[in-house]
C-alpha cells in the first residue's frame, strides 16, 4: 500500500515536472496600432518566427490596438515586467528619460528611407539603443513606418493655415516645437484617443503616416490632408532587459534571429503599406488629398527649420550633427 502510494506520488510529480518543462515562455508584445499596419504585421511575423525557431518554446502573444495598454502605460508595464515587448514610436521615449530619440522627429531631417537607414542601421542607431539600458530596457531593432502627412478639416498649404489650430502630437518636445513654429497649438494625446478627439473637435488636426491615419479611420473625420512628408515616424522594438538577459542563451539566440527576420520584413513592407493606405484614403473620397508645390513645401520647411537649433540642448548638438553628416543634410541650404 505504502509503495503504491509512493509510486503514485512519484508519477504525479513526474507529470507535473514534464508539464512545467513544456510550458512555453510567454512574451506579451503590446502595441497601439491596428494589426493591418507595418508594425502590426511585423509583430505578427515575429510571433510566428519566434514559435518556429524556438520550436514552440516561446509563445509571443501580440496585443494590438492598445487592447492591453495605452502609450504611457505600456512603457511603465514594460519596466515593471508586466509585458515583455513593445515597439513604441521613436517620439515616445522622452518620458522614459531618453530624449535623444527625438532627433528622428526633427522636421525635414530625412528625405527618404535610404537616408533614415543610414542612421538606424549605422553606429548612431546602435548607440541610441544602448542609452535605454540604464532604464532596464533593451533595444532590439528599428522598424519603419513612414513619412507623415498633416491633416485637418481645412486645407493646409501654407504656415498661415496652421495658425491657431489644435494639432494632436505624440509625446515629443520636438513635435511640440514643430507645431508651435507653424503657429499651431500642440496637444499631446495617446494614440488610442485621437480618432475621438478629431471627431468631437477636441483637436482640429494631426500628423501621421498614411497607414496609421487610414486604419484608425481618421480620414473619416478629417476633410483635408497634405502630403507634406515633413517628418518621419518609426519604432524601436524594446524588451525588458532583465527578462531578456535571463532567457536561456539558445532561446535568446533564436529570438534574435526571429527579430532580424521580422525587421527585414517590417522595413520591406512599410512603404508599400503606406502607399496602399494612401490609395485607400483616396478611394474613400472622404478626404481631399493635396500635394504641395515645391515652393509650398519649402515654405513649411523654412518655417520649421528653427526647431533644429532650438532642440540642440535637448537632443544634443553632436547627435544632430552626426545625423546631418550621415544624410548629407545642410541646414543652411534650403
Ligand atoms: C502615434 O501615436 O501617432 C503613433 O506613435 C502610433 C504608432 O505606434 O504608430
Tab-separated table of C-alpha atoms and ligand atoms in Angstrom:
chain	number	residue	atom	x	y	z
A	1	UNK	CA	0.000	0.000	0.000
A	2	UNK	CA	2.781	2.301	1.081
A	3	UNK	CA	4.774	1.503	-2.082
A	4	UNK	CA	1.726	2.068	-4.269
A	5	UNK	CA	1.145	5.481	-2.697
A	6	UNK	CA	4.790	6.367	-3.146
A	7	UNK	CA	4.711	5.318	-6.794
A	8	UNK	CA	1.544	7.300	-7.447
A	9	UNK	CA	3.183	10.314	-5.826
A	10	UNK	CA	6.256	9.880	-7.983
A	11	UNK	CA	4.215	9.604	-11.172
A	12	UNK	CA	2.241	12.726	-10.236
A	13	UNK	CA	5.475	14.622	-9.557
A	14	UNK	CA	6.956	13.479	-12.858
A	15	UNK	CA	3.834	14.544	-14.749
A	16	UNK	CA	3.866	17.930	-13.079
A	17	UNK	CA	7.555	18.322	-13.914
A	18	UNK	CA	7.135	17.404	-17.564
A	19	UNK	CA	4.104	19.721	-17.843
A	20	UNK	CA	6.124	22.596	-16.439
A	21	UNK	CA	9.069	21.717	-18.682
A	22	UNK	CA	6.728	22.047	-21.628
A	23	UNK	CA	5.204	25.340	-20.566
A	24	UNK	CA	6.296	27.853	-23.178
A	25	UNK	CA	7.990	31.089	-22.245
A	26	UNK	CA	5.333	33.727	-22.888
A	27	UNK	CA	6.253	37.092	-24.381
A	28	UNK	CA	3.467	39.618	-24.229
A	29	UNK	CA	4.016	42.086	-27.071
A	30	UNK	CA	1.797	45.120	-26.702
A	31	UNK	CA	1.305	47.854	-29.287
A	32	UNK	CA	-1.126	50.637	-30.065
A	33	UNK	CA	-1.807	50.379	-33.799
A	34	UNK	CA	-4.087	48.112	-35.841
A	35	UNK	CA	-2.964	44.663	-36.991
A	36	UNK	CA	-3.191	45.827	-40.570
A	37	UNK	CA	-0.249	48.250	-40.381
A	38	UNK	CA	3.514	47.830	-40.899
A	39	UNK	CA	4.074	47.453	-37.134
A	40	UNK	CA	1.064	45.156	-36.676
A	41	UNK	CA	2.189	42.865	-39.474
A	42	UNK	CA	5.796	42.846	-38.282
A	43	UNK	CA	4.763	41.954	-34.717
A	44	UNK	CA	2.644	39.064	-36.019
A	45	UNK	CA	5.524	37.951	-38.253
A	46	UNK	CA	7.884	37.988	-35.253
A	47	UNK	CA	5.424	35.914	-33.198
A	48	UNK	CA	5.251	33.292	-35.942
A	49	UNK	CA	9.024	33.185	-36.465
A	50	UNK	CA	9.708	33.002	-32.739
A	51	UNK	CA	7.429	29.959	-32.381
A	52	UNK	CA	9.043	28.340	-35.422
A	53	UNK	CA	12.684	28.935	-34.499
A	54	UNK	CA	12.294	28.023	-30.820
A	55	UNK	CA	10.154	25.006	-31.774
A	56	UNK	CA	7.348	26.200	-29.551
A	57	UNK	CA	9.488	27.020	-26.537
A	58	UNK	CA	8.447	30.656	-26.862
A	59	UNK	CA	4.918	31.894	-27.366
A	60	UNK	CA	4.601	35.531	-28.385
A	61	UNK	CA	1.164	36.951	-27.644
A	62	UNK	CA	0.546	40.124	-29.624
A	63	UNK	CA	-1.917	42.647	-28.178
A	64	UNK	CA	-2.677	45.229	-30.880
A	65	UNK	CA	-4.655	48.476	-30.913
A	66	UNK	CA	-3.982	49.477	-27.270
A	67	UNK	CA	-6.074	46.496	-26.083
A	68	UNK	CA	-3.633	45.875	-23.248
A	69	UNK	CA	-2.042	49.268	-22.597
A	70	UNK	CA	-2.064	52.782	-23.990
A	71	UNK	CA	1.133	54.680	-24.854
A	72	UNK	CA	2.250	55.811	-21.438
A	73	UNK	CA	1.059	52.749	-19.540
A	74	UNK	CA	2.830	50.344	-21.864
A	75	UNK	CA	6.231	51.889	-21.109
A	76	UNK	CA	5.596	51.532	-17.381
A	77	UNK	CA	4.309	47.975	-17.831
A	78	UNK	CA	7.495	47.027	-19.684
A	79	UNK	CA	9.720	48.372	-16.948
A	80	UNK	CA	7.665	46.529	-14.327
A	81	UNK	CA	7.801	43.318	-16.345
A	82	UNK	CA	4.017	43.107	-16.909
A	83	UNK	CA	4.741	42.932	-20.662
A	84	UNK	CA	7.960	41.791	-22.260
A	85	UNK	CA	7.985	43.588	-25.614
A	86	UNK	CA	6.833	46.830	-27.193
A	87	UNK	CA	7.592	48.830	-30.304
A	88	UNK	CA	6.844	52.438	-29.372
A	89	UNK	CA	7.347	55.229	-31.827
A	90	UNK	CA	10.733	56.948	-31.534
A	91	UNK	CA	8.773	60.043	-30.499
A	92	UNK	CA	7.701	58.398	-27.234
A	93	UNK	CA	10.982	57.876	-25.398
A	94	UNK	CA	11.186	61.320	-23.764
A	95	UNK	CA	9.013	60.362	-20.780
A	96	UNK	CA	11.372	57.415	-20.179
A	97	UNK	CA	14.218	59.915	-19.949
A	98	UNK	CA	15.878	59.094	-23.270
A	99	UNK	CA	15.293	62.332	-25.151
A	100	UNK	CA	17.901	61.694	-27.822
A	101	UNK	CA	15.471	59.605	-29.876
A	102	UNK	CA	13.602	62.813	-30.631
A	103	UNK	CA	16.290	63.537	-33.219
A	104	UNK	CA	14.152	61.375	-35.532
A	105	UNK	CA	11.257	63.840	-35.089
A	106	UNK	CA	13.143	66.884	-36.383
A	107	UNK	CA	11.180	68.326	-39.302
A	108	UNK	CA	12.561	67.601	-42.778
A	109	UNK	CA	15.696	65.878	-41.454
A	110	UNK	CA	15.254	62.788	-43.663
A	111	UNK	CA	14.321	62.968	-47.332
A	112	UNK	CA	13.679	59.270	-47.747
A	113	UNK	CA	14.027	55.805	-46.186
A	114	UNK	CA	17.560	55.347	-47.559
A	115	UNK	CA	18.800	58.357	-45.583
A	116	UNK	CA	16.994	57.228	-42.478
A	117	UNK	CA	18.503	53.731	-42.700
A	118	UNK	CA	21.992	55.220	-42.659
A	119	UNK	CA	21.181	56.250	-39.102
A	120	UNK	CA	19.003	53.381	-37.867
A	121	UNK	CA	21.289	50.743	-39.359
A	122	UNK	CA	24.531	52.510	-38.515
A	123	UNK	CA	26.602	53.141	-35.376
A	124	UNK	CA	24.499	56.069	-34.144
A	125	UNK	CA	21.379	53.890	-34.225
A	126	UNK	CA	23.146	51.334	-32.035
A	127	UNK	CA	24.437	53.983	-29.641
A	128	UNK	CA	20.948	55.358	-29.182
A	129	UNK	CA	19.546	51.917	-28.378
A	130	UNK	CA	22.301	51.437	-25.787
A	131	UNK	CA	21.037	54.537	-23.956
A	132	UNK	CA	17.962	52.551	-22.935
A	133	UNK	CA	19.863	50.024	-20.861
A	134	UNK	CA	20.209	52.074	-17.657
A	135	UNK	CA	16.398	52.284	-17.697
A	136	UNK	CA	16.127	48.494	-17.570
A	137	UNK	CA	15.158	48.405	-21.234
A	138	UNK	CA	16.956	46.687	-24.095
A	139	UNK	CA	16.614	47.977	-27.646
A	140	UNK	CA	16.431	45.173	-30.190
A	141	UNK	CA	15.735	46.793	-33.554
A	142	UNK	CA	14.314	49.691	-35.537
A	143	UNK	CA	11.135	49.087	-37.503
A	144	UNK	CA	9.966	51.530	-40.142
A	145	UNK	CA	6.628	53.112	-40.546
A	146	UNK	CA	6.837	56.137	-42.807
A	147	UNK	CA	6.717	59.807	-43.614
A	148	UNK	CA	3.946	61.932	-42.155
A	149	UNK	CA	1.175	63.978	-43.730
A	150	UNK	CA	-0.695	66.761	-41.999
A	151	UNK	CA	-4.482	66.561	-41.780
A	152	UNK	CA	-7.295	68.855	-40.628
A	153	UNK	CA	-10.765	69.965	-41.631
A	154	UNK	CA	-9.344	72.801	-43.707
A	155	UNK	CA	-6.690	72.776	-46.418
A	156	UNK	CA	-3.158	73.101	-45.037
A	157	UNK	CA	-0.946	74.645	-47.681
A	158	UNK	CA	0.990	77.447	-46.050
A	159	UNK	CA	2.243	78.011	-42.498
A	160	UNK	CA	-0.528	80.599	-42.095
A	161	UNK	CA	-3.119	77.817	-42.494
A	162	UNK	CA	-1.885	76.221	-39.260
A	163	UNK	CA	-2.303	79.321	-37.135
A	164	UNK	CA	-4.401	78.646	-34.040
A	165	UNK	CA	-5.207	75.034	-34.972
A	166	UNK	CA	-5.115	72.486	-32.161
A	167	UNK	CA	-2.896	69.749	-33.516
A	168	UNK	CA	-2.549	66.362	-31.819
A	169	UNK	CA	1.030	65.212	-31.341
A	170	UNK	CA	2.876	62.299	-29.773
A	171	UNK	CA	4.734	62.965	-26.528
A	172	UNK	CA	7.782	64.613	-28.116
A	173	UNK	CA	9.096	68.078	-27.346
A	174	UNK	CA	10.442	68.299	-30.882
A	175	UNK	CA	6.969	67.766	-32.309
A	176	UNK	CA	5.653	70.316	-29.848
A	177	UNK	CA	8.215	72.852	-31.091
A	178	UNK	CA	7.430	71.967	-34.711
A	179	UNK	CA	3.714	72.704	-34.241
A	180	UNK	CA	4.490	75.929	-32.388
A	181	UNK	CA	6.824	77.002	-35.188
A	182	UNK	CA	3.831	76.700	-37.521
A	183	UNK	CA	1.677	78.760	-35.184
A	184	UNK	CA	-0.431	75.768	-34.174
A	185	UNK	CA	-1.303	74.683	-30.629
A	186	UNK	CA	0.171	71.256	-29.933
A	187	UNK	CA	-1.836	68.789	-27.844
A	188	UNK	CA	-0.120	65.635	-26.622
A	189	UNK	CA	-2.506	62.710	-26.621
A	190	UNK	CA	-2.408	58.898	-26.564
A	191	UNK	CA	-2.836	57.334	-29.979
A	192	UNK	CA	-5.957	55.441	-28.900
A	193	UNK	CA	-7.743	58.720	-28.200
A	194	UNK	CA	-7.010	60.541	-31.441
A	195	UNK	CA	-9.953	59.403	-33.550
A	196	UNK	CA	-12.486	60.516	-30.977
A	197	UNK	CA	-10.667	63.765	-30.312
A	198	UNK	CA	-10.758	64.579	-34.021
A	199	UNK	CA	-14.378	63.534	-34.299
A	200	UNK	CA	-15.550	65.663	-31.388
A	201	UNK	CA	-13.338	68.636	-32.213
A	202	UNK	CA	-11.165	68.357	-29.096
A	203	UNK	CA	-8.357	68.762	-31.617
A	204	UNK	CA	-8.547	70.129	-35.157
A	205	UNK	CA	-5.891	68.110	-36.874
A	206	UNK	CA	-2.910	65.816	-36.612
A	207	UNK	CA	0.076	64.304	-38.445
A	208	UNK	CA	0.601	60.659	-39.290
A	209	UNK	CA	1.906	58.202	-41.836
A	210	UNK	CA	-1.000	57.075	-44.044
A	211	UNK	CA	-1.237	53.564	-42.620
A	212	UNK	CA	-1.997	54.957	-39.155
A	213	UNK	CA	-4.455	57.529	-40.456
A	214	UNK	CA	-6.367	55.007	-42.544
A	215	UNK	CA	-6.516	52.084	-40.097
A	216	UNK	CA	-7.801	54.361	-37.309
A	217	UNK	CA	-10.375	55.794	-39.735
A	218	UNK	CA	-9.089	59.301	-39.119
A	219	UNK	CA	-9.775	60.093	-42.776
A	220	UNK	CA	-13.480	59.823	-41.956
A	221	UNK	CA	-13.173	62.779	-39.597
A	222	UNK	CA	-10.535	64.826	-41.433
A	223	UNK	CA	-11.642	66.563	-44.609
A	224	UNK	CA	-8.185	67.571	-45.799
A	225	UNK	CA	-4.764	66.041	-45.919
A	226	UNK	CA	-1.479	67.441	-47.207
A	227	UNK	CA	1.216	65.103	-48.499
A	228	UNK	CA	3.919	67.103	-46.790
A	229	UNK	CA	6.388	64.287	-45.930
A	230	UNK	CA	7.658	66.716	-43.332
A	231	UNK	CA	8.860	64.173	-40.825
A	232	UNK	CA	9.401	60.512	-40.109
A	233	UNK	CA	7.604	58.123	-37.755
A	234	UNK	CA	9.153	54.761	-36.923
A	235	UNK	CA	9.771	52.450	-33.995
A	236	UNK	CA	12.291	50.947	-31.638
A	237	UNK	CA	11.457	47.392	-30.653
A	238	UNK	CA	12.272	47.065	-26.976
A	239	UNK	CA	12.207	44.428	-24.275
A	240	UNK	CA	12.606	44.255	-20.516
A	241	UNK	CA	16.365	43.854	-20.067
A	242	UNK	CA	16.183	41.572	-17.042
A	243	UNK	CA	13.754	39.280	-18.830
A	244	UNK	CA	15.907	39.185	-21.970
A	245	UNK	CA	19.168	38.585	-20.153
A	246	UNK	CA	17.504	35.837	-18.100
A	247	UNK	CA	16.465	33.795	-21.152
A	248	UNK	CA	18.369	30.569	-21.877
A	249	UNK	CA	21.176	31.510	-24.288
A	250	UNK	CA	19.959	29.244	-27.088
A	251	UNK	CA	16.418	30.643	-26.904
A	252	UNK	CA	17.752	34.206	-26.858
A	253	UNK	CA	19.804	33.473	-29.981
A	254	UNK	CA	16.735	32.076	-31.751
A	255	UNK	CA	14.708	35.133	-30.784
A	256	UNK	CA	17.477	37.405	-32.064
A	257	UNK	CA	17.263	35.594	-35.375
A	258	UNK	CA	13.454	35.921	-35.409
A	259	UNK	CA	13.853	39.657	-34.712
A	260	UNK	CA	16.374	40.012	-37.526
A	261	UNK	CA	13.958	38.422	-39.977
A	262	UNK	CA	10.990	40.428	-38.654
A	263	UNK	CA	12.989	43.634	-39.022
A	264	UNK	CA	13.879	42.896	-42.645
A	265	UNK	CA	10.207	42.136	-43.261
A	266	UNK	CA	8.968	45.291	-41.477
A	267	UNK	CA	11.307	47.535	-43.396
A	268	UNK	CA	10.399	45.891	-46.682
A	269	UNK	CA	6.615	46.282	-46.345
A	270	UNK	CA	6.406	49.723	-44.696
A	271	UNK	CA	6.494	51.882	-47.807
A	272	UNK	CA	4.099	49.708	-49.806
A	273	UNK	CA	1.624	49.576	-46.934
A	274	UNK	CA	1.658	53.342	-46.593
A	275	UNK	CA	1.212	53.753	-50.347
A	276	UNK	CA	-1.711	51.317	-50.273
A	277	UNK	CA	-3.281	53.155	-47.328
A	278	UNK	CA	-2.989	56.451	-49.193
A	279	UNK	CA	-4.744	54.867	-52.172
A	280	UNK	CA	-7.500	53.590	-49.891
A	281	UNK	CA	-7.973	57.074	-48.403
A	282	UNK	CA	-8.157	58.492	-51.919
A	283	UNK	CA	-10.732	55.886	-52.962
A	284	UNK	CA	-12.864	56.551	-49.889
A	285	UNK	CA	-13.483	60.040	-51.231
A	286	UNK	CA	-13.792	61.307	-47.669
A	287	UNK	CA	-10.594	63.321	-47.541
A	288	UNK	CA	-9.246	65.740	-50.111
A	289	UNK	CA	-5.603	64.920	-50.683
A	290	UNK	CA	-3.347	67.808	-51.553
A	291	UNK	CA	0.211	67.570	-52.876
A	292	UNK	CA	2.080	70.765	-52.003
A	293	UNK	CA	4.050	72.514	-54.717
A	294	UNK	CA	7.848	72.594	-54.200
A	295	UNK	CA	7.516	76.253	-53.160
A	296	UNK	CA	4.808	75.439	-50.587
A	297	UNK	CA	6.840	72.581	-49.159
A	298	UNK	CA	9.865	74.851	-48.950
A	299	UNK	CA	7.822	77.415	-47.030
A	300	UNK	CA	6.826	74.750	-44.496
A	301	UNK	CA	10.456	73.724	-44.231
A	302	UNK	CA	11.633	77.302	-43.711
A	303	UNK	CA	9.019	77.862	-41.028
A	304	UNK	CA	10.067	74.777	-39.051
A	305	UNK	CA	13.853	74.667	-39.523
A	306	UNK	CA	14.474	76.762	-36.429
A	307	UNK	CA	13.329	73.750	-34.392
A	308	UNK	CA	16.644	72.034	-35.194
A	309	UNK	CA	18.577	74.776	-33.379
A	310	UNK	CA	16.020	75.130	-30.607
A	311	UNK	CA	16.253	71.437	-29.787
A	312	UNK	CA	20.057	71.195	-29.681
A	313	UNK	CA	20.163	71.400	-25.917
A	314	UNK	CA	17.522	68.695	-25.561
A	315	UNK	CA	18.785	66.176	-28.094
A	316	UNK	CA	22.491	67.002	-28.107
A	317	UNK	CA	24.161	69.083	-30.801
A	318	UNK	CA	26.619	66.314	-31.609
A	319	UNK	CA	23.810	63.814	-32.247
A	320	UNK	CA	22.020	66.200	-34.589
A	321	UNK	CA	25.284	66.923	-36.412
A	322	UNK	CA	26.035	63.231	-36.723
A	323	UNK	CA	22.683	62.725	-38.432
A	324	UNK	CA	23.408	65.672	-40.761
A	325	UNK	CA	26.693	64.063	-41.675
A	326	UNK	CA	25.193	60.631	-42.323
A	327	UNK	CA	22.486	62.079	-44.541
A	328	UNK	CA	24.434	64.930	-46.174
A	329	UNK	CA	21.971	67.384	-44.720
A	330	UNK	CA	22.968	71.031	-44.737
A	331	UNK	CA	20.655	73.143	-42.564
A	332	UNK	CA	21.984	76.364	-44.085
A	333	UNK	CA	20.963	75.263	-47.580
A	334	UNK	CA	17.230	75.414	-48.024
B	1	LIG	C1	1.125	57.828	-32.733
B	1	LIG	O1	0.898	57.918	-31.526
B	1	LIG	O2	0.656	58.605	-33.566
B	1	LIG	C2	1.996	56.692	-33.225
B	1	LIG	O3	3.119	56.633	-32.408
B	1	LIG	C3	1.272	55.394	-33.191
B	1	LIG	C4	2.166	54.290	-33.649
B	1	LIG	O4	2.540	53.460	-32.839
B	1	LIG	O5	2.469	54.285	-34.849
